[in-house]
Amino acid sequence: MSGNLINSRLPDKNWTPRRIIFTVLFTAISIGINYFGSFLAGLIAFPLYLDSVMTIAVTALCGLVPGLICAFGSNLLLFIFAHTGIFFSACHLSTALIAWLVFRAERKKAKTPGGVSANEKLLSADSFMWAGFLAAISNSIIGDTISTFVYGANTSIPQVDNAVQGIYVVIRSLPVAAYIGGTITNFVDKLVSATICLFIYRFVKKVFSDLPSF
């Protein structure tokens, strides 16, 4: 009895060699895309971060731990090569954690007619939008606080910093300008990222129809 209980708690059936290879490759590729996204954000005129554009997709397809690895690995690359503050990794990590909590809640509520496992059902578009929305809130609170009190309201992304400076000209309060600019930017950025991740998630699940979800 106890042996069956222990075995039922282990996700061994999910950790097939194919699953491991996919998780490692997809997470590594996503880290690279996040890094490239941040580089791209520095070239466009619209104030976006795009440094966690794949984190929600990794969390949806591979689980919490790969999502956290993707989040921290992306920020580590940015810290080494783009001089982004290492403390901003807290924002990335919160994005993965919140996405996992949202997806976990949906899977728990999922009905399983015909014996279909809740983990095998596709996540809804609403869950991705909620993940993006809640991540935007957490990133605004954490990121704007770090930016204001650790880096002098500097994010190292010129378009975002220019937006903050433009607000500062009107408000004349750097902390308030940082919070307003950061909040607006985070909401747009995370909803864009969540939308991209939704399409990537559905594409991967269609191509790899037998790929289980965590």
PDB file of C-alpha atoms in Angstrom:
ATOM      1  CA  MET A   1       0.000   0.000   0.000  1.00  0.00           C
ATOM      2  CA  SER A   2       2.703   2.483   1.025  1.00  0.00           C
ATOM      3  CA  GLY A   3       4.795   1.472  -1.984  1.00  0.00           C
ATOM      4  CA  ASN A   4       1.905   2.231  -4.335  1.00  0.00           C
ATOM      5  CA  LEU A   5       1.405   5.591  -2.641  1.00  0.00           C
ATOM      6  CA  ILE A   6       5.070   6.523  -3.131  1.00  0.00           C
ATOM      7  CA  ASN A   7       5.053   5.423  -6.762  1.00  0.00           C
ATOM      8  CA  SER A   8       1.893   7.411  -7.472  1.00  0.00           C
ATOM      9  CA  ARG A   9       3.666  10.580  -6.365  1.00  0.00           C
ATOM     10  CA  LEU A  10       6.641  10.114  -8.658  1.00  0.00           C
ATOM     11  CA  PRO A  11       6.409  11.495 -12.232  1.00  0.00           C
ATOM     12  CA  ASP A  12       8.558   8.670 -13.626  1.00  0.00           C
ATOM     13  CA  LYS A  13       6.227   8.069 -16.565  1.00  0.00           C
ATOM     14  CA  ASN A  14       6.874  11.653 -17.696  1.00  0.00           C
ATOM     15  CA  TRP A  15      10.654  11.423 -17.495  1.00  0.00           C
ATOM     16  CA  THR A  16      11.256   9.342 -20.580  1.00  0.00           C
ATOM     17  CA  PRO A  17      14.536   9.875 -22.496  1.00  0.00           C
ATOM     18  CA  ARG A  18      12.551  11.728 -25.167  1.00  0.00           C
ATOM     19  CA  ARG A  19      11.008  13.968 -22.536  1.00  0.00           C
ATOM     20  CA  ILE A  20      14.382  14.733 -20.954  1.00  0.00           C
ATOM     21  CA  ILE A  21      15.969  15.581 -24.314  1.00  0.00           C
ATOM     22  CA  PHE A  22      13.050  17.847 -25.236  1.00  0.00           C
ATOM     23  CA  THR A  23      13.136  19.620 -21.854  1.00  0.00           C
ATOM     24  CA  VAL A  24      16.882  20.271 -21.987  1.00  0.00           C
ATOM     25  CA  LEU A  25      16.867  21.467 -25.595  1.00  0.00           C
ATOM     26  CA  PHE A  26      13.704  23.561 -25.314  1.00  0.00           C
ATOM     27  CA  THR A  27      14.902  25.235 -22.111  1.00  0.00           C
ATOM     28  CA  ALA A  28      18.331  25.990 -23.599  1.00  0.00           C
ATOM     29  CA  ILE A  29      16.815  27.387 -26.804  1.00  0.00           C
ATOM     30  CA  SER A  30      14.367  29.477 -24.777  1.00  0.00           C
ATOM     31  CA  ILE A  31      17.194  30.989 -22.736  1.00  0.00           C
ATOM     32  CA  GLY A  32      18.830  32.025 -26.000  1.00  0.00           C
ATOM     33  CA  ILE A  33      15.567  33.487 -27.318  1.00  0.00           C
ATOM     34  CA  ASN A  34      15.063  35.448 -24.095  1.00  0.00           C
ATOM     35  CA  TYR A  35      18.564  36.876 -24.433  1.00  0.00           C
ATOM     36  CA  PHE A  36      17.992  37.738 -28.090  1.00  0.00           C
ATOM     37  CA  GLY A  37      14.607  39.255 -27.190  1.00  0.00           C
ATOM     38  CA  SER A  38      16.279  41.636 -24.760  1.00  0.00           C
ATOM     39  CA  PHE A  39      18.788  42.573 -27.449  1.00  0.00           C
ATOM     40  CA  LEU A  40      15.936  43.158 -29.900  1.00  0.00           C
ATOM     41  CA  ALA A  41      14.100  45.314 -27.365  1.00  0.00           C
ATOM     42  CA  GLY A  42      17.082  47.642 -27.353  1.00  0.00           C
ATOM     43  CA  LEU A  43      16.712  48.169 -31.108  1.00  0.00           C
ATOM     44  CA  ILE A  44      13.013  48.936 -31.362  1.00  0.00           C
ATOM     45  CA  ALA A  45      11.427  52.234 -30.447  1.00  0.00           C
ATOM     46  CA  PHE A  46       8.614  50.741 -28.349  1.00  0.00           C
ATOM     47  CA  PRO A  47       9.517  50.296 -24.650  1.00  0.00           C
ATOM     48  CA  LEU A  48       9.547  46.533 -24.034  1.00  0.00           C
ATOM     49  CA  TYR A  49      11.828  44.163 -22.137  1.00  0.00           C
ATOM     50  CA  LEU A  50      11.269  40.906 -24.105  1.00  0.00           C
ATOM     51  CA  ASP A  51      13.785  39.225 -21.796  1.00  0.00           C
ATOM     52  CA  SER A  52      11.312  36.613 -20.535  1.00  0.00           C
ATOM     53  CA  VAL A  53       9.350  36.084 -23.735  1.00  0.00           C
ATOM     54  CA  MET A  54       9.753  32.260 -23.554  1.00  0.00           C
ATOM     55  CA  THR A  55       9.664  31.671 -19.799  1.00  0.00           C
ATOM     56  CA  ILE A  56       5.908  31.056 -19.597  1.00  0.00           C
ATOM     57  CA  ALA A  57       6.072  28.549 -22.485  1.00  0.00           C
ATOM     58  CA  VAL A  58       8.889  26.608 -20.814  1.00  0.00           C
ATOM     59  CA  THR A  59       6.914  26.474 -17.577  1.00  0.00           C
ATOM     60  CA  ALA A  60       3.755  25.323 -19.367  1.00  0.00           C
ATOM     61  CA  LEU A  61       5.499  22.583 -21.339  1.00  0.00           C
ATOM     62  CA  CYS A  62       8.288  21.463 -19.022  1.00  0.00           C
ATOM     63  CA  GLY A  63       7.322  22.342 -15.462  1.00  0.00           C
ATOM     64  CA  LEU A  64       8.449  24.624 -12.655  1.00  0.00           C
ATOM     65  CA  VAL A  65      12.128  23.682 -12.374  1.00  0.00           C
ATOM     66  CA  PRO A  66      12.917  24.127 -16.108  1.00  0.00           C
ATOM     67  CA  GLY A  67      10.938  27.384 -15.990  1.00  0.00           C
ATOM     68  CA  LEU A  68      13.050  28.650 -13.109  1.00  0.00           C
ATOM     69  CA  ILE A  69      16.236  27.523 -14.867  1.00  0.00           C
ATOM     70  CA  CYS A  70      15.136  29.354 -18.022  1.00  0.00           C
ATOM     71  CA  ALA A  71      14.373  32.485 -15.976  1.00  0.00           C
ATOM     72  CA  PHE A  72      17.653  32.540 -14.066  1.00  0.00           C
ATOM     73  CA  GLY A  73      19.745  31.432 -17.043  1.00  0.00           C
ATOM     74  CA  SER A  74      18.315  34.232 -19.173  1.00  0.00           C
ATOM     75  CA  ASN A  75      19.105  36.864 -16.561  1.00  0.00           C
ATOM     76  CA  LEU A  76      22.559  35.402 -15.997  1.00  0.00           C
ATOM     77  CA  LEU A  77      23.389  35.818 -19.693  1.00  0.00           C
ATOM     78  CA  LEU A  78      22.069  39.367 -19.600  1.00  0.00           C
ATOM     79  CA  PHE A  79      24.134  40.074 -16.497  1.00  0.00           C
ATOM     80  CA  ILE A  80      27.316  38.754 -18.130  1.00  0.00           C
ATOM     81  CA  PHE A  81      26.936  40.123 -21.654  1.00  0.00           C
ATOM     82  CA  ALA A  82      24.465  43.015 -21.425  1.00  0.00           C
ATOM     83  CA  HIS A  83      25.320  44.396 -17.963  1.00  0.00           C
ATOM     84  CA  THR A  84      21.759  43.933 -16.715  1.00  0.00           C
ATOM     85  CA  GLY A  85      21.507  43.929 -12.922  1.00  0.00           C
ATOM     86  CA  ILE A  86      21.624  40.425 -11.456  1.00  0.00           C
ATOM     87  CA  PHE A  87      18.965  41.403  -8.919  1.00  0.00           C
ATOM     88  CA  PHE A  88      16.440  41.589 -11.748  1.00  0.00           C
ATOM     89  CA  SER A  89      16.554  37.780 -11.841  1.00  0.00           C
ATOM     90  CA  ALA A  90      13.946  37.974  -9.070  1.00  0.00           C
ATOM     91  CA  CYS A  91      11.512  39.316 -11.680  1.00  0.00           C
ATOM     92  CA  HIS A  92      12.277  36.460 -14.059  1.00  0.00           C
ATOM     93  CA  LEU A  93      11.901  33.857 -11.324  1.00  0.00           C
ATOM     94  CA  SER A  94       8.565  35.311 -10.233  1.00  0.00           C
ATOM     95  CA  THR A  95       7.289  35.035 -13.812  1.00  0.00           C
ATOM     96  CA  ALA A  96       8.031  31.289 -13.888  1.00  0.00           C
ATOM     97  CA  LEU A  97       6.613  30.705 -10.406  1.00  0.00           C
ATOM     98  CA  ILE A  98       3.383  32.592 -11.071  1.00  0.00           C
ATOM     99  CA  ALA A  99       2.870  30.865 -14.429  1.00  0.00           C
ATOM    100  CA  TRP A 100       3.343  27.476 -12.770  1.00  0.00           C
ATOM    101  CA  LEU A 101       0.833  28.324 -10.026  1.00  0.00           C
ATOM    102  CA  VAL A 102      -1.750  29.473 -12.600  1.00  0.00           C
ATOM    103  CA  PHE A 103      -1.290  26.376 -14.774  1.00  0.00           C
ATOM    104  CA  ARG A 104      -1.302  24.100 -11.732  1.00  0.00           C
ATOM    105  CA  ALA A 105      -4.582  25.605 -10.536  1.00  0.00           C
ATOM    106  CA  GLU A 106      -6.204  25.082 -13.941  1.00  0.00           C
ATOM    107  CA  ARG A 107      -5.035  21.490 -14.165  1.00  0.00           C
ATOM    108  CA  LYS A 108      -6.396  20.771 -10.702  1.00  0.00           C
ATOM    109  CA  LYS A 109      -9.799  22.094 -11.730  1.00  0.00           C
ATOM    110  CA  ALA A 110      -9.784  20.262 -15.055  1.00  0.00           C
ATOM    111  CA  LYS A 111     -12.423  17.600 -15.418  1.00  0.00           C
ATOM    112  CA  THR A 112     -11.277  14.266 -16.740  1.00  0.00           C
ATOM    113  CA  PRO A 113     -14.116  12.630 -18.719  1.00  0.00           C
ATOM    114  CA  GLY A 114     -13.286   9.268 -20.205  1.00  0.00           C
ATOM    115  CA  GLY A 115     -10.267   8.834 -17.959  1.00  0.00           C
ATOM    116  CA  VAL A 116      -8.226  11.595 -19.615  1.00  0.00           C
ATOM    117  CA  SER A 117      -5.584  12.906 -17.242  1.00  0.00           C
ATOM    118  CA  ALA A 118      -5.857  16.594 -16.371  1.00  0.00           C
ATOM    119  CA  ASN A 119      -2.175  16.923 -17.252  1.00  0.00           C
ATOM    120  CA  GLU A 120      -2.888  15.788 -20.810  1.00  0.00           C
ATOM    121  CA  LYS A 121      -5.526  18.468 -21.482  1.00  0.00           C
ATOM    122  CA  LEU A 122      -4.511  21.645 -23.246  1.00  0.00           C
ATOM    123  CA  LEU A 123      -4.135  24.710 -21.072  1.00  0.00           C
ATOM    124  CA  SER A 124      -6.605  27.457 -21.927  1.00  0.00           C
ATOM    125  CA  ALA A 125      -5.792  30.841 -23.429  1.00  0.00           C
ATOM    126  CA  ASP A 126      -7.222  32.412 -20.274  1.00  0.00           C
ATOM    127  CA  SER A 127      -4.587  30.734 -18.142  1.00  0.00           C
ATOM    128  CA  PHE A 128      -1.805  32.205 -20.281  1.00  0.00           C
ATOM    129  CA  MET A 129      -3.362  35.670 -20.093  1.00  0.00           C
ATOM    130  CA  TRP A 130      -3.729  35.379 -16.319  1.00  0.00           C
ATOM    131  CA  ALA A 131      -0.122  34.207 -16.067  1.00  0.00           C
ATOM    132  CA  GLY A 132       0.993  37.255 -18.048  1.00  0.00           C
ATOM    133  CA  PHE A 133      -1.257  39.638 -16.101  1.00  0.00           C
ATOM    134  CA  LEU A 134      -0.146  38.420 -12.663  1.00  0.00           C
ATOM    135  CA  ALA A 135       3.500  38.265 -13.760  1.00  0.00           C
ATOM    136  CA  ALA A 136       3.208  41.883 -14.881  1.00  0.00           C
ATOM    137  CA  ILE A 137       2.048  42.862 -11.396  1.00  0.00           C
ATOM    138  CA  SER A 138       4.836  40.945  -9.670  1.00  0.00           C
ATOM    139  CA  ASN A 139       7.457  42.235 -12.097  1.00  0.00           C
ATOM    140  CA  SER A 140       6.241  45.797 -11.601  1.00  0.00           C
ATOM    141  CA  ILE A 141       6.451  45.582  -7.825  1.00  0.00           C
ATOM    142  CA  ILE A 142       9.760  43.724  -7.682  1.00  0.00           C
ATOM    143  CA  GLY A 143      11.440  45.245 -10.728  1.00  0.00           C
ATOM    144  CA  ASP A 144      10.457  48.856 -10.074  1.00  0.00           C
ATOM    145  CA  THR A 145      11.571  48.572  -6.451  1.00  0.00           C
ATOM    146  CA  ILE A 146      14.944  47.142  -7.482  1.00  0.00           C
ATOM    147  CA  SER A 147      15.310  49.688 -10.272  1.00  0.00           C
ATOM    148  CA  THR A 148      14.499  52.611  -7.983  1.00  0.00           C
ATOM    149  CA  PHE A 149      16.439  51.734  -4.872  1.00  0.00           C
ATOM    150  CA  VAL A 150      19.363  49.708  -6.264  1.00  0.00           C
ATOM    151  CA  TYR A 151      20.034  51.043  -9.773  1.00  0.00           C
ATOM    152  CA  GLY A 152      18.755  54.620  -9.588  1.00  0.00           C
ATOM    153  CA  ALA A 153      15.697  53.932 -11.795  1.00  0.00           C
ATOM    154  CA  ASN A 154      17.935  52.511 -14.540  1.00  0.00           C
ATOM    155  CA  THR A 155      16.942  49.291 -16.326  1.00  0.00           C
ATOM    156  CA  SER A 156      19.751  49.260 -18.960  1.00  0.00           C
ATOM    157  CA  ILE A 157      17.075  49.255 -21.711  1.00  0.00           C
ATOM    158  CA  PRO A 158      17.220  52.726 -23.319  1.00  0.00           C
ATOM    159  CA  GLN A 159      13.593  52.814 -24.482  1.00  0.00           C
ATOM    160  CA  VAL A 160      12.270  51.938 -21.027  1.00  0.00           C
ATOM    161  CA  ASP A 161      14.621  54.383 -19.322  1.00  0.00           C
ATOM    162  CA  ASN A 162      13.608  57.105 -21.784  1.00  0.00           C
ATOM    163  CA  ALA A 163       9.953  56.500 -20.937  1.00  0.00           C
ATOM    164  CA  VAL A 164      10.731  56.863 -17.231  1.00  0.00           C
ATOM    165  CA  GLN A 165      12.669  60.059 -17.879  1.00  0.00           C
ATOM    166  CA  GLY A 166       9.759  61.449 -19.924  1.00  0.00           C
ATOM    167  CA  ILE A 167       7.363  60.810 -17.042  1.00  0.00           C
ATOM    168  CA  TYR A 168       9.870  62.319 -14.608  1.00  0.00           C
ATOM    169  CA  VAL A 169       9.859  65.588 -16.566  1.00  0.00           C
ATOM    170  CA  VAL A 170       6.139  65.913 -15.803  1.00  0.00           C
ATOM    171  CA  ILE A 171       5.953  64.435 -12.296  1.00  0.00           C
ATOM    172  CA  ARG A 172       9.377  65.492 -10.972  1.00  0.00           C
ATOM    173  CA  SER A 173       9.626  62.415  -8.783  1.00  0.00           C
ATOM    174  CA  LEU A 174      12.005  59.724  -9.967  1.00  0.00           C
ATOM    175  CA  PRO A 175      10.578  56.872  -7.829  1.00  0.00           C
ATOM    176  CA  VAL A 176       7.005  57.639  -8.947  1.00  0.00           C
ATOM    177  CA  ALA A 177       8.127  57.935 -12.568  1.00  0.00           C
ATOM    178  CA  ALA A 178       9.946  54.587 -12.297  1.00  0.00           C
ATOM    179  CA  TYR A 179       6.873  52.838 -10.895  1.00  0.00           C
ATOM    180  CA  ILE A 180       4.496  54.335 -13.470  1.00  0.00           C
ATOM    181  CA  GLY A 181       6.808  53.683 -16.420  1.00  0.00           C
ATOM    182  CA  GLY A 182       7.749  50.222 -15.187  1.00  0.00           C
ATOM    183  CA  THR A 183       4.153  49.207 -14.549  1.00  0.00           C
ATOM    184  CA  ILE A 184       2.938  50.251 -18.005  1.00  0.00           C
ATOM    185  CA  THR A 185       5.899  48.607 -19.694  1.00  0.00           C
ATOM    186  CA  ASN A 186       5.545  45.383 -17.709  1.00  0.00           C
ATOM    187  CA  PHE A 187       1.848  45.019 -18.512  1.00  0.00           C
ATOM    188  CA  VAL A 188       2.423  45.429 -22.243  1.00  0.00           C
ATOM    189  CA  ASP A 189       5.542  43.260 -22.198  1.00  0.00           C
ATOM    190  CA  LYS A 190       4.072  40.352 -20.227  1.00  0.00           C
ATOM    191  CA  LEU A 191       0.806  40.246 -22.177  1.00  0.00           C
ATOM    192  CA  VAL A 192       2.780  40.187 -25.425  1.00  0.00           C
ATOM    193  CA  SER A 193       4.990  37.427 -24.006  1.00  0.00           C
ATOM    194  CA  ALA A 194       1.986  35.432 -22.762  1.00  0.00           C
ATOM    195  CA  THR A 195       0.358  35.622 -26.205  1.00  0.00           C
ATOM    196  CA  ILE A 196       3.533  34.449 -27.928  1.00  0.00           C
ATOM    197  CA  CYS A 197       3.919  31.623 -25.404  1.00  0.00           C
ATOM    198  CA  LEU A 198       0.317  30.515 -25.953  1.00  0.00           C
ATOM    199  CA  PHE A 199       0.916  30.033 -29.688  1.00  0.00           C
ATOM    200  CA  ILE A 200       4.246  28.295 -29.064  1.00  0.00           C
ATOM    201  CA  TYR A 201       2.642  26.002 -26.483  1.00  0.00           C
ATOM    202  CA  ARG A 202      -0.172  24.988 -28.807  1.00  0.00           C
ATOM    203  CA  PHE A 203       2.212  24.502 -31.739  1.00  0.00           C
ATOM    204  CA  VAL A 204       4.525  22.259 -29.712  1.00  0.00           C
ATOM    205  CA  LYS A 205       1.610  20.254 -28.287  1.00  0.00           C
ATOM    206  CA  LYS A 206       0.271  19.758 -31.821  1.00  0.00           C
ATOM    207  CA  VAL A 207       3.611  18.654 -33.248  1.00  0.00           C
ATOM    208  CA  PHE A 208       4.476  16.504 -30.231  1.00  0.00           C
ATOM    209  CA  SER A 209       0.966  15.264 -29.466  1.00  0.00           C
ATOM    210  CA  ASP A 210       2.233  12.507 -27.168  1.00  0.00           C
ATOM    211  CA  LEU A 211       4.323  14.888 -25.062  1.00  0.00           C
ATOM    212  CA  PRO A 212       2.963  14.848 -21.472  1.00  0.00           C
ATOM    213  CA  SER A 213       2.606  18.035 -19.466  1.00  0.00           C
ATOM    214  CA  PHE A 214       3.657  18.597 -15.879  1.00  0.00           C
TER     215      PHE A 214
END
